[in-house]
GROMACS .gro file of C-alpha atoms in nm:
model
  439
    1MET     CA    1  -2.776   6.348  -1.524
    2LYS     CA    2  -2.502   6.200  -1.743
    3TYR     CA    3  -2.400   5.835  -1.762
    4ILE     CA    4  -2.046   5.718  -1.691
    5TYR     CA    5  -1.901   5.383  -1.792
    6ILE     CA    6  -1.578   5.269  -1.619
    7LYS     CA    7  -1.370   4.980  -1.755
    8THR     CA    8  -1.099   4.853  -1.521
    9TRP     CA    9  -0.794   4.639  -1.590
   10GLY     CA   10  -0.539   4.521  -1.336
   11CYS     CA   11  -0.493   4.458  -0.968
   12GLN     CA   12  -0.706   4.531  -0.661
   13MET     CA   13  -0.554   4.878  -0.647
   14ASN     CA   14  -0.699   4.953  -0.991
   15GLU     CA   15  -1.038   4.823  -0.876
   16TYR     CA   16  -1.013   5.041  -0.565
   17ASP     CA   17  -0.919   5.344  -0.776
   18SER     CA   18  -1.219   5.286  -1.002
   19SER     CA   19  -1.451   5.279  -0.702
   20MET     CA   20  -1.298   5.610  -0.591
   21ILE     CA   21  -1.347   5.759  -0.940
   22ALA     CA   22  -1.714   5.659  -0.926
   23LYS     CA   23  -1.746   5.821  -0.584
   24TYR     CA   24  -1.581   6.149  -0.691
   25LEU     CA   25  -1.812   6.181  -0.991
   26GLU     CA   26  -2.132   6.075  -0.814
   27LYS     CA   27  -2.066   6.331  -0.541
   28THR     CA   28  -2.114   6.614  -0.796
   29ASN     CA   29  -2.476   6.496  -0.848
   30GLN     CA   30  -2.419   6.531  -1.223
   31TYR     CA   31  -2.327   6.173  -1.303
   32THR     CA   32  -2.448   5.818  -1.250
   33ILE     CA   33  -2.263   5.494  -1.323
   34THR     CA   34  -2.385   5.263  -1.600
   35LYS     CA   35  -2.279   4.909  -1.694
   36ASN     CA   36  -2.368   4.973  -2.058
   37SER     CA   37  -2.093   5.150  -2.253
   38LYS     CA   38  -2.331   5.224  -2.542
   39GLU     CA   39  -2.546   5.457  -2.330
   40ALA     CA   40  -2.254   5.637  -2.163
   41ASP     CA   41  -2.176   6.007  -2.204
   42ILE     CA   42  -1.830   5.956  -2.052
   43LEU     CA   43  -1.611   5.650  -2.110
   44ILE     CA   44  -1.329   5.593  -1.860
   45LEU     CA   45  -1.055   5.334  -1.908
   46ASN     CA   46  -0.853   5.262  -1.591
   47THR     CA   47  -0.542   5.075  -1.706
   48CYS     CA   48  -0.268   4.845  -1.582
   49SER     CA   49   0.082   4.816  -1.730
   50ILE     CA   50   0.212   4.506  -1.550
   51ARG     CA   51   0.156   4.261  -1.835
   52GLU     CA   52   0.320   4.257  -2.179
   53LYS     CA   53   0.156   4.454  -2.461
   54ALA     CA   54  -0.051   4.655  -2.212
   55GLN     CA   55  -0.027   4.963  -2.434
   56GLU     CA   56  -0.158   4.779  -2.741
   57LYS     CA   57  -0.448   4.644  -2.536
   58VAL     CA   58  -0.536   5.004  -2.447
   59PHE     CA   59  -0.536   5.120  -2.810
   60HIS     CA   60  -0.750   4.825  -2.916
   61GLN     CA   61  -1.009   4.923  -2.658
   62LEU     CA   62  -0.991   5.289  -2.760
   63GLY     CA   63  -1.047   5.182  -3.121
   64ARG     CA   64  -1.373   5.017  -3.018
   65TRP     CA   65  -1.480   5.328  -2.829
   66ARG     CA   66  -1.393   5.546  -3.127
   67LYS     CA   67  -1.688   5.392  -3.311
   68LEU     CA   68  -1.920   5.514  -3.033
   69LYS     CA   69  -1.768   5.861  -3.050
   70ASN     CA   70  -1.810   5.872  -3.427
   71LYS     CA   71  -2.183   5.826  -3.372
   72ASN     CA   72  -2.189   6.078  -3.085
   73PRO     CA   73  -1.905   6.338  -3.095
   74ASN     CA   74  -2.010   6.469  -2.752
   75ILE     CA   75  -1.889   6.152  -2.579
   76ILE     CA   76  -1.585   6.217  -2.358
   77ILE     CA   77  -1.313   5.949  -2.348
   78ALA     CA   78  -1.072   5.944  -2.052
   79VAL     CA   79  -0.771   5.715  -2.003
   80GLY     CA   80  -0.621   5.673  -1.657
   81GLY     CA   81  -0.410   5.437  -1.448
   82CYS     CA   82  -0.063   5.300  -1.499
   83VAL     CA   83  -0.048   5.301  -1.879
   84ALA     CA   84  -0.171   5.662  -1.879
   85THR     CA   85   0.104   5.761  -1.633
   86GLN     CA   86   0.367   5.572  -1.833
   87GLU     CA   87   0.267   5.684  -2.183
   88GLY     CA   88   0.127   6.031  -2.107
   89LYS     CA   89   0.064   6.256  -2.406
   90SER     CA   90   0.168   5.991  -2.657
   91ILE     CA   91  -0.175   5.830  -2.608
   92PHE     CA   92  -0.338   6.145  -2.742
   93GLN     CA   93  -0.085   6.174  -3.024
   94ARG     CA   94  -0.182   5.826  -3.141
   95SER     CA   95  -0.555   5.857  -3.064
   96LYS     CA   96  -0.661   6.219  -3.122
   97TYR     CA   97  -1.017   6.146  -3.011
   98VAL     CA   98  -0.908   6.091  -2.647
   99ASP     CA   99  -1.015   6.390  -2.434
  100ILE     CA  100  -0.854   6.324  -2.094
  101ILE     CA  101  -0.542   6.150  -1.966
  102PHE     CA  102  -0.510   6.121  -1.588
  103GLY     CA  103  -0.255   5.948  -1.369
  104THR     CA  104  -0.271   5.713  -1.073
  105GLN     CA  105  -0.229   6.006  -0.832
  106SER     CA  106  -0.460   6.257  -1.003
  107LEU     CA  107  -0.787   6.068  -1.034
  108HIS     CA  108  -0.948   6.294  -0.771
  109LYS     CA  109  -0.913   6.579  -1.024
  110LEU     CA  110  -1.129   6.401  -1.281
  111PRO     CA  111  -1.454   6.597  -1.218
  112LYS     CA  112  -1.268   6.924  -1.281
  113MET     CA  113  -1.096   6.781  -1.588
  114ILE     CA  114  -1.431   6.675  -1.735
  115ASP     CA  115  -1.566   7.026  -1.672
  116GLU     CA  116  -1.272   7.173  -1.866
  117VAL     CA  117  -1.337   6.948  -2.164
  118GLU     CA  118  -1.707   7.034  -2.167
  119LYS     CA  119  -1.654   7.409  -2.131
  120TYR     CA  120  -1.352   7.463  -2.355
  121ASN     CA  121  -1.358   7.156  -2.581
  122LYS     CA  122  -0.986   7.095  -2.528
  123PHE     CA  123  -0.758   6.800  -2.449
  124VAL     CA  124  -0.668   6.777  -2.076
  125ILE     CA  125  -0.381   6.583  -1.917
  126ASP     CA  126  -0.261   6.548  -1.556
  127ILE     CA  127  -0.022   6.265  -1.472
  128SER     CA  128   0.152   6.444  -1.185
  129PHE     CA  129   0.243   6.289  -0.849
  130PRO     CA  130   0.109   6.532  -0.584
  131LYS     CA  131   0.221   6.377  -0.254
  132LEU     CA  132  -0.065   6.252  -0.032
  133GLU     CA  133  -0.320   6.466  -0.219
  134LYS     CA  134  -0.503   6.162  -0.354
  135PHE     CA  135  -0.549   6.020  -0.006
  136GLN     CA  136  -0.643   6.357   0.144
  137LYS     CA  137  -0.918   6.394  -0.116
  138SER     CA  138  -1.045   6.036  -0.078
  139LEU     CA  139  -1.410   5.975   0.003
  140PRO     CA  140  -1.578   5.700   0.206
  141ILE     CA  141  -1.689   5.422  -0.027
  142LYS     CA  142  -2.031   5.267   0.026
  143ASN     CA  143  -1.997   4.892   0.041
  144ASN     CA  144  -2.280   4.656  -0.044
  145GLY     CA  145  -2.095   4.342   0.062
  146TYR     CA  146  -1.937   4.205   0.377
  147THR     CA  147  -1.574   4.227   0.267
  148ALA     CA  148  -1.390   4.542   0.159
  149PHE     CA  149  -1.052   4.661   0.036
  150VAL     CA  150  -0.904   4.967   0.205
  151SER     CA  151  -0.602   5.142   0.052
  152ILE     CA  152  -0.338   5.223   0.315
  153MET     CA  153  -0.041   5.316   0.097
  154GLU     CA  154   0.068   5.338  -0.262
  155GLY     CA  155   0.384   5.316  -0.467
  156CYS     CA  156   0.708   5.130  -0.409
  157ASN     CA  157   1.071   5.218  -0.332
  158LYS     CA  158   1.221   4.876  -0.408
  159PHE     CA  159   1.277   4.921  -0.786
  160CYS     CA  160   1.292   4.552  -0.873
  161SER     CA  161   1.458   4.525  -1.212
  162PHE     CA  162   1.146   4.383  -1.384
  163CYS     CA  163   0.882   4.609  -1.227
  164ILE     CA  164   0.715   4.917  -1.373
  165VAL     CA  165   0.521   5.008  -1.055
  166PRO     CA  166   0.767   5.267  -0.910
  167TYR     CA  167   0.747   5.454  -1.241
  168THR     CA  168   0.366   5.442  -1.275
  169ARG     CA  169   0.257   5.458  -0.909
  170GLY     CA  170   0.547   5.660  -0.775
  171ARG     CA  171   0.742   5.633  -0.451
  172GLU     CA  172   0.582   5.493  -0.135
  173ILE     CA  173   0.318   5.719   0.018
  174SER     CA  174   0.136   5.610   0.334
  175ARG     CA  175  -0.206   5.731   0.440
  176ILE     CA  176  -0.259   5.895   0.778
  177SER     CA  177  -0.359   5.617   1.019
  178ASP     CA  178  -0.663   5.802   1.161
  179ASP     CA  179  -0.813   5.832   0.811
  180ILE     CA  180  -0.770   5.459   0.750
  181LEU     CA  181  -0.931   5.370   1.082
  182PHE     CA  182  -1.217   5.614   1.022
  183GLU     CA  183  -1.289   5.454   0.684
  184ILE     CA  184  -1.284   5.103   0.833
  185GLU     CA  185  -1.513   5.207   1.119
  186ASN     CA  186  -1.765   5.338   0.865
  187LEU     CA  187  -1.741   5.018   0.664
  188SER     CA  188  -1.802   4.818   0.982
  189LYS     CA  189  -2.115   5.021   1.057
  190ASN     CA  190  -2.235   4.935   0.705
  191GLY     CA  191  -2.200   4.561   0.773
  192VAL     CA  192  -1.846   4.485   0.656
  193LYS     CA  193  -1.689   4.200   0.857
  194GLU     CA  194  -1.365   4.141   0.665
  195ILE     CA  195  -1.104   4.401   0.570
  196ASN     CA  196  -0.822   4.361   0.318
  197LEU     CA  197  -0.556   4.631   0.362
  198LEU     CA  198  -0.427   4.727   0.021
  199GLY     CA  199  -0.100   4.862  -0.120
  200GLN     CA  200   0.191   4.778  -0.348
  201ASN     CA  201   0.404   4.698  -0.042
  202VAL     CA  202   0.185   4.719   0.268
  203ASN     CA  203   0.448   4.605   0.515
  204SER     CA  204   0.650   4.918   0.433
  205TYR     CA  205   0.360   5.128   0.566
  206GLN     CA  206   0.493   5.402   0.795
  207SER     CA  207   0.280   5.704   0.878
  208PHE     CA  208   0.135   5.901   1.167
  209ASN     CA  209  -0.199   6.009   1.311
  210HIS     CA  210  -0.342   6.362   1.317
  211LYS     CA  211  -0.160   6.427   1.645
  212GLY     CA  212   0.174   6.344   1.486
  213LYS     CA  213   0.223   6.005   1.657
  214SER     CA  214   0.400   5.755   1.431
  215CYS     CA  215   0.233   5.433   1.321
  216SER     CA  216   0.400   5.127   1.166
  217PHE     CA  217   0.225   4.850   0.974
  218SER     CA  218   0.227   4.617   1.274
  219GLN     CA  219   0.072   4.891   1.490
  220LEU     CA  220  -0.190   4.960   1.225
  221LEU     CA  221  -0.287   4.591   1.216
  222ARG     CA  222  -0.347   4.594   1.590
  223LEU     CA  223  -0.551   4.916   1.571
  224VAL     CA  224  -0.771   4.769   1.297
  225SER     CA  225  -0.825   4.455   1.506
  226GLU     CA  226  -0.971   4.670   1.785
  227ILE     CA  227  -1.254   4.803   1.565
  228ASN     CA  228  -1.588   4.653   1.665
  229GLY     CA  229  -1.752   4.445   1.395
  230ILE     CA  230  -1.432   4.366   1.203
  231GLU     CA  231  -1.371   3.996   1.249
  232ARG     CA  232  -1.112   3.921   0.981
  233ILE     CA  233  -0.808   4.107   0.854
  234ARG     CA  234  -0.610   4.036   0.538
  235PHE     CA  235  -0.350   4.240   0.350
  236THR     CA  236  -0.221   4.255  -0.007
  237THR     CA  237   0.061   4.259  -0.102
  238SER     CA  238   0.395   4.220   0.078
  239HIS     CA  239   0.767   4.227   0.003
  240PRO     CA  240   0.986   3.977   0.193
  241PHE     CA  241   1.258   4.238   0.251
  242SER     CA  242   1.015   4.445   0.462
  243PHE     CA  243   0.852   4.153   0.645
  244THR     CA  244   1.001   4.236   0.982
  245ASP     CA  245   0.976   4.057   1.316
  246ASP     CA  246   0.724   4.306   1.460
  247ILE     CA  247   0.478   4.202   1.185
  248ILE     CA  248   0.536   3.835   1.267
  249GLU     CA  249   0.459   3.915   1.633
  250VAL     CA  250   0.111   4.036   1.532
  251TYR     CA  251   0.029   3.682   1.415
  252LYS     CA  252   0.112   3.567   1.767
  253ASP     CA  253  -0.145   3.779   1.951
  254THR     CA  254  -0.401   3.898   1.693
  255PRO     CA  255  -0.644   3.616   1.603
  256LYS     CA  256  -0.842   3.839   1.364
  257LEU     CA  257  -0.541   3.834   1.129
  258VAL     CA  258  -0.601   3.533   0.905
  259SER     CA  259  -0.372   3.230   0.894
  260PHE     CA  260  -0.304   3.286   0.528
  261LEU     CA  261  -0.030   3.501   0.376
  262HIS     CA  262   0.050   3.603   0.020
  263LEU     CA  263   0.425   3.668   0.014
  264PRO     CA  264   0.574   3.696  -0.338
  265VAL     CA  265   0.911   3.524  -0.379
  266GLN     CA  266   0.934   3.534  -0.766
  267SER     CA  267   1.214   3.274  -0.795
  268GLY     CA  268   1.382   2.995  -0.602
  269SER     CA  269   1.725   3.078  -0.742
  270ASN     CA  270   1.945   3.327  -0.557
  271LYS     CA  271   2.119   3.412  -0.883
  272ILE     CA  272   1.790   3.516  -1.041
  273LEU     CA  273   1.672   3.696  -0.726
  274LYS     CA  274   1.989   3.905  -0.743
  275ARG     CA  275   1.927   3.986  -1.111
  276MET     CA  276   1.571   4.080  -1.016
  277LYS     CA  277   1.707   4.309  -0.740
  278ARG     CA  278   1.474   4.149  -0.487
  279LEU     CA  279   1.707   4.232  -0.191
  280TYR     CA  280   1.678   3.891  -0.020
  281THR     CA  281   1.789   3.530  -0.065
  282THR     CA  282   1.584   3.211  -0.057
  283GLU     CA  283   1.742   3.137   0.282
  284GLU     CA  284   1.617   3.470   0.421
  285TYR     CA  285   1.271   3.408   0.277
  286GLU     CA  286   1.264   3.062   0.432
  287LYS     CA  287   1.360   3.210   0.770
  288ILE     CA  288   1.052   3.436   0.759
  289ILE     CA  289   0.829   3.133   0.697
  290GLU     CA  290   0.997   2.940   0.981
  291LYS     CA  291   0.928   3.227   1.224
  292LEU     CA  292   0.566   3.249   1.110
  293LEU     CA  293   0.515   2.876   1.157
  294ILE     CA  294   0.634   2.903   1.517
  295VAL     CA  295   0.361   3.154   1.607
  296ARG     CA  296   0.101   3.021   1.357
  297PRO     CA  297   0.164   2.649   1.294
  298ASN     CA  298  -0.140   2.627   1.063
  299ILE     CA  299  -0.056   2.925   0.840
  300GLN     CA  300  -0.065   2.868   0.463
  301ILE     CA  301   0.148   3.062   0.215
  302SER     CA  302   0.074   3.170  -0.141
  303SER     CA  303   0.322   3.346  -0.366
  304ASP     CA  304   0.411   3.498  -0.705
  305PHE     CA  305   0.653   3.346  -0.956
  306ILE     CA  306   0.810   3.481  -1.274
  307VAL     CA  307   0.918   3.213  -1.518
  308GLY     CA  308   1.179   3.268  -1.788
  309PHE     CA  309   1.342   3.579  -1.642
  310PRO     CA  310   1.649   3.683  -1.847
  311GLY     CA  311   1.938   3.458  -1.752
  312GLU     CA  312   1.722   3.184  -1.597
  313SER     CA  313   1.885   2.849  -1.678
  314ARG     CA  314   1.725   2.509  -1.646
  315GLU     CA  315   1.920   2.468  -1.323
  316ASP     CA  316   1.775   2.796  -1.190
  317PHE     CA  317   1.425   2.679  -1.277
  318LYS     CA  318   1.488   2.344  -1.108
  319LYS     CA  319   1.584   2.534  -0.792
  320THR     CA  320   1.253   2.720  -0.810
  321ILE     CA  321   1.056   2.392  -0.832
  322ASN     CA  322   1.252   2.249  -0.539
  323PHE     CA  323   1.188   2.565  -0.337
  324ILE     CA  324   0.814   2.545  -0.409
  325LYS     CA  325   0.812   2.190  -0.273
  326LYS     CA  326   1.024   2.282   0.027
  327ILE     CA  327   0.804   2.572   0.139
  328ASN     CA  328   0.492   2.377   0.033
  329PHE     CA  329   0.318   2.682  -0.115
  330ASP     CA  330  -0.058   2.653  -0.122
  331MET     CA  331  -0.138   2.870  -0.425
  332SER     CA  332   0.041   3.104  -0.664
  333TYR     CA  333   0.016   3.366  -0.934
  334SER     CA  334   0.270   3.266  -1.196
  335PHE     CA  335   0.357   3.425  -1.528
  336ILE     CA  336   0.611   3.415  -1.806
  337TYR     CA  337   0.839   3.719  -1.776
  338SER     CA  338   0.708   4.026  -1.957
  339ASN     CA  339   0.957   4.282  -2.086
  340ARG     CA  340   0.846   4.622  -1.954
  341PRO     CA  341   1.005   4.914  -2.144
  342GLY     CA  342   1.203   5.145  -1.921
  343THR     CA  343   1.292   4.885  -1.658
  344PRO     CA  344   1.652   4.762  -1.607
  345ALA     CA  345   1.551   4.405  -1.696
  346SER     CA  346   1.438   4.518  -2.041
  347LYS     CA  347   1.806   4.568  -2.130
  348MET     CA  348   1.911   4.220  -2.015
  349LYS     CA  349   1.993   3.953  -2.272
  350ASP     CA  350   1.719   3.691  -2.294
  351GLU     CA  351   1.819   3.372  -2.474
  352THR     CA  352   1.546   3.134  -2.354
  353ASP     CA  353   1.305   3.015  -2.623
  354ILE     CA  354   0.937   3.105  -2.567
  355ASN     CA  355   0.834   2.738  -2.598
  356GLU     CA  356   1.083   2.651  -2.324
  357LYS     CA  357   0.931   2.925  -2.106
  358LYS     CA  358   0.581   2.790  -2.166
  359GLU     CA  359   0.693   2.441  -2.069
  360ARG     CA  360   0.850   2.574  -1.748
  361LEU     CA  361   0.532   2.764  -1.663
  362TYR     CA  362   0.327   2.448  -1.716
  363GLN     CA  363   0.558   2.249  -1.487
  364LEU     CA  364   0.550   2.515  -1.217
  365GLN     CA  365   0.172   2.551  -1.224
  366ASP     CA  366   0.127   2.174  -1.223
  367CYS     CA  367   0.349   2.150  -0.915
  368ILE     CA  368   0.156   2.425  -0.736
  369ASN     CA  369  -0.182   2.277  -0.832
  370ARG     CA  370  -0.085   1.941  -0.686
  371GLN     CA  371   0.014   2.112  -0.362
  372THR     CA  372  -0.311   2.310  -0.361
  373MET     CA  373  -0.508   1.986  -0.384
  374SER     CA  374  -0.297   1.836  -0.108
  375TRP     CA  375  -0.384   2.129   0.121
  376SER     CA  376  -0.750   2.095   0.027
  377ARG     CA  377  -0.750   1.722   0.109
  378LYS     CA  378  -0.627   1.808   0.458
  379MET     CA  379  -0.942   2.021   0.498
  380LEU     CA  380  -1.175   1.729   0.414
  381GLY     CA  381  -1.383   1.653   0.725
  382SER     CA  382  -1.264   1.967   0.903
  383ILE     CA  383  -1.493   2.238   1.041
  384GLN     CA  384  -1.426   2.579   0.888
  385SER     CA  385  -1.538   2.928   0.986
  386ILE     CA  386  -1.704   3.080   0.678
  387LEU     CA  387  -1.807   3.441   0.619
  388VAL     CA  388  -2.125   3.398   0.413
  389GLU     CA  389  -2.107   3.643   0.121
  390GLY     CA  390  -2.419   3.556  -0.078
  391ILE     CA  391  -2.603   3.312  -0.307
  392SER     CA  392  -2.384   3.077  -0.509
  393LYS     CA  393  -2.373   3.161  -0.880
  394LYS     CA  394  -2.339   2.792  -0.970
  395ASN     CA  395  -2.636   2.677  -0.761
  396LEU     CA  396  -2.902   2.930  -0.660
  397ASN     CA  397  -3.012   2.699  -0.379
  398GLN     CA  398  -2.673   2.725  -0.211
  399LEU     CA  399  -2.486   2.992  -0.021
  400TYR     CA  400  -2.116   3.063  -0.059
  401GLY     CA  401  -1.840   3.217   0.148
  402LYS     CA  402  -1.466   3.201   0.208
  403THR     CA  403  -1.247   3.022   0.456
  404GLU     CA  404  -0.953   3.188   0.629
  405ASN     CA  405  -0.722   3.032   0.371
  406ASN     CA  406  -0.915   3.199   0.088
  407ARG     CA  407  -1.109   2.899  -0.044
  408ILE     CA  408  -1.464   2.941  -0.169
  409VAL     CA  409  -1.708   2.702   0.000
  410SER     CA  410  -2.065   2.638  -0.116
  411PHE     CA  411  -2.331   2.485   0.110
  412TYR     CA  412  -2.706   2.472   0.168
  413GLY     CA  413  -2.853   2.718   0.416
  414SER     CA  414  -3.098   3.001   0.477
  415SER     CA  415  -3.032   3.336   0.307
  416LYS     CA  416  -3.067   3.485   0.657
  417LYS     CA  417  -2.712   3.360   0.716
  418ILE     CA  418  -2.568   3.601   0.456
  419GLY     CA  419  -2.330   3.844   0.624
  420GLN     CA  420  -2.269   3.613   0.920
  421PHE     CA  421  -1.989   3.381   1.020
  422VAL     CA  422  -2.102   3.018   1.025
  423GLN     CA  423  -1.940   2.681   1.091
  424VAL     CA  424  -1.930   2.446   0.792
  425LYS     CA  425  -1.801   2.089   0.778
  426ILE     CA  426  -1.612   2.025   0.452
  427ASN     CA  427  -1.736   1.709   0.279
  428LYS     CA  428  -1.622   1.756  -0.083
  429ILE     CA  429  -1.321   1.914  -0.250
  430HIS     CA  430  -1.270   2.047  -0.605
  431THR     CA  431  -0.964   2.197  -0.773
  432HIS     CA  432  -1.047   2.557  -0.679
  433SER     CA  433  -1.340   2.528  -0.438
  434LEU     CA  434  -1.497   2.322  -0.162
  435GLU     CA  435  -1.843   2.205  -0.055
  436GLY     CA  436  -1.969   2.157   0.296
  437ILE     CA  437  -2.256   2.106   0.538
  438LEU     CA  438  -2.379   2.386   0.762
  439ILE     CA  439  -2.346   2.298   1.130
   0.00000   0.00000   0.00000
């Protein structure tokens, strides 16, 4: 039995991919996962290329692993994920001690690739995009918790000017609906109560079942809601251009779908949205929110923002702040623009000083944080349905779980409540969490 150490950077999709890698390798009965890199026979780095200097971060990590390989030349080092797909063979050319490079769509081939390295002592690379093969080879993932991510599609066809995803994850590929439902049913039998449907652009999901009947994202949401044992449904992430009325209708008649939506807007300036190639205006985005509020008056919205995009003036940034206040976003993921080589935005002229960008980011995050606290204050004294996930890490005498609107709540209660939905009255609020009393 050989030990495998997997280091993961990036989004939930990367985390999901790493869990699949572990499953593929464990199925061979030759490998077991370790949390200690120093005892590993195989080191796997699953990478993300969204942020700036992602490539340099990879080589720094590989440099640390090189020291382990110098002590034990039999160690196999594999690099996968988005940076591997983007950089390909150049990783090996710069770091000759790397044995395997695999892409986002070829991770199911990793056991065979490891065999080739062991038998023939040669460098192996596969960063191809075999359509649907990754999903067809996927294995049920054992889940020890009560919430689970389930990948339903991958890739993106939008080609936003700043985004590297279509180049590293490929075009949109949707999983067969029956396979998704089968996986969720198995997770439910293992105690999972909350499902988060995962993809780069889930609301573009369009597939079929094994009988050839088509299935849209809105139809898939309803099918998932019919599975016994699944009490909550979330999804990550969406694109406003594809957020159609049939999806909004699901919020009207499917109570298992949470009253919380992450819908990235990126900017509150139509000029910048056009430069980003986001395919919608702030007015169209606002219309989506208005429709949602009609069917779900209590829904809360979180979003993504890019600060300092090439061409963003102070007036453009002011429009973004005003838009944040107008929509009253609850939370956000916000970043200073990162130049990603190979994207159209990388060729745009950027005249904004980095200190100015940092100041704008601070202002934006301060605005969002104040709104987050405002939303939390509204929850004070309210009774919330909490899925109890386990013992609190901050206080071993307390339990913790999440509300529908994605807030962590800690409270005193019996460990027998873990895995159940309970009612908790909120009596204290913090910046990023809440406390309550079990009812």
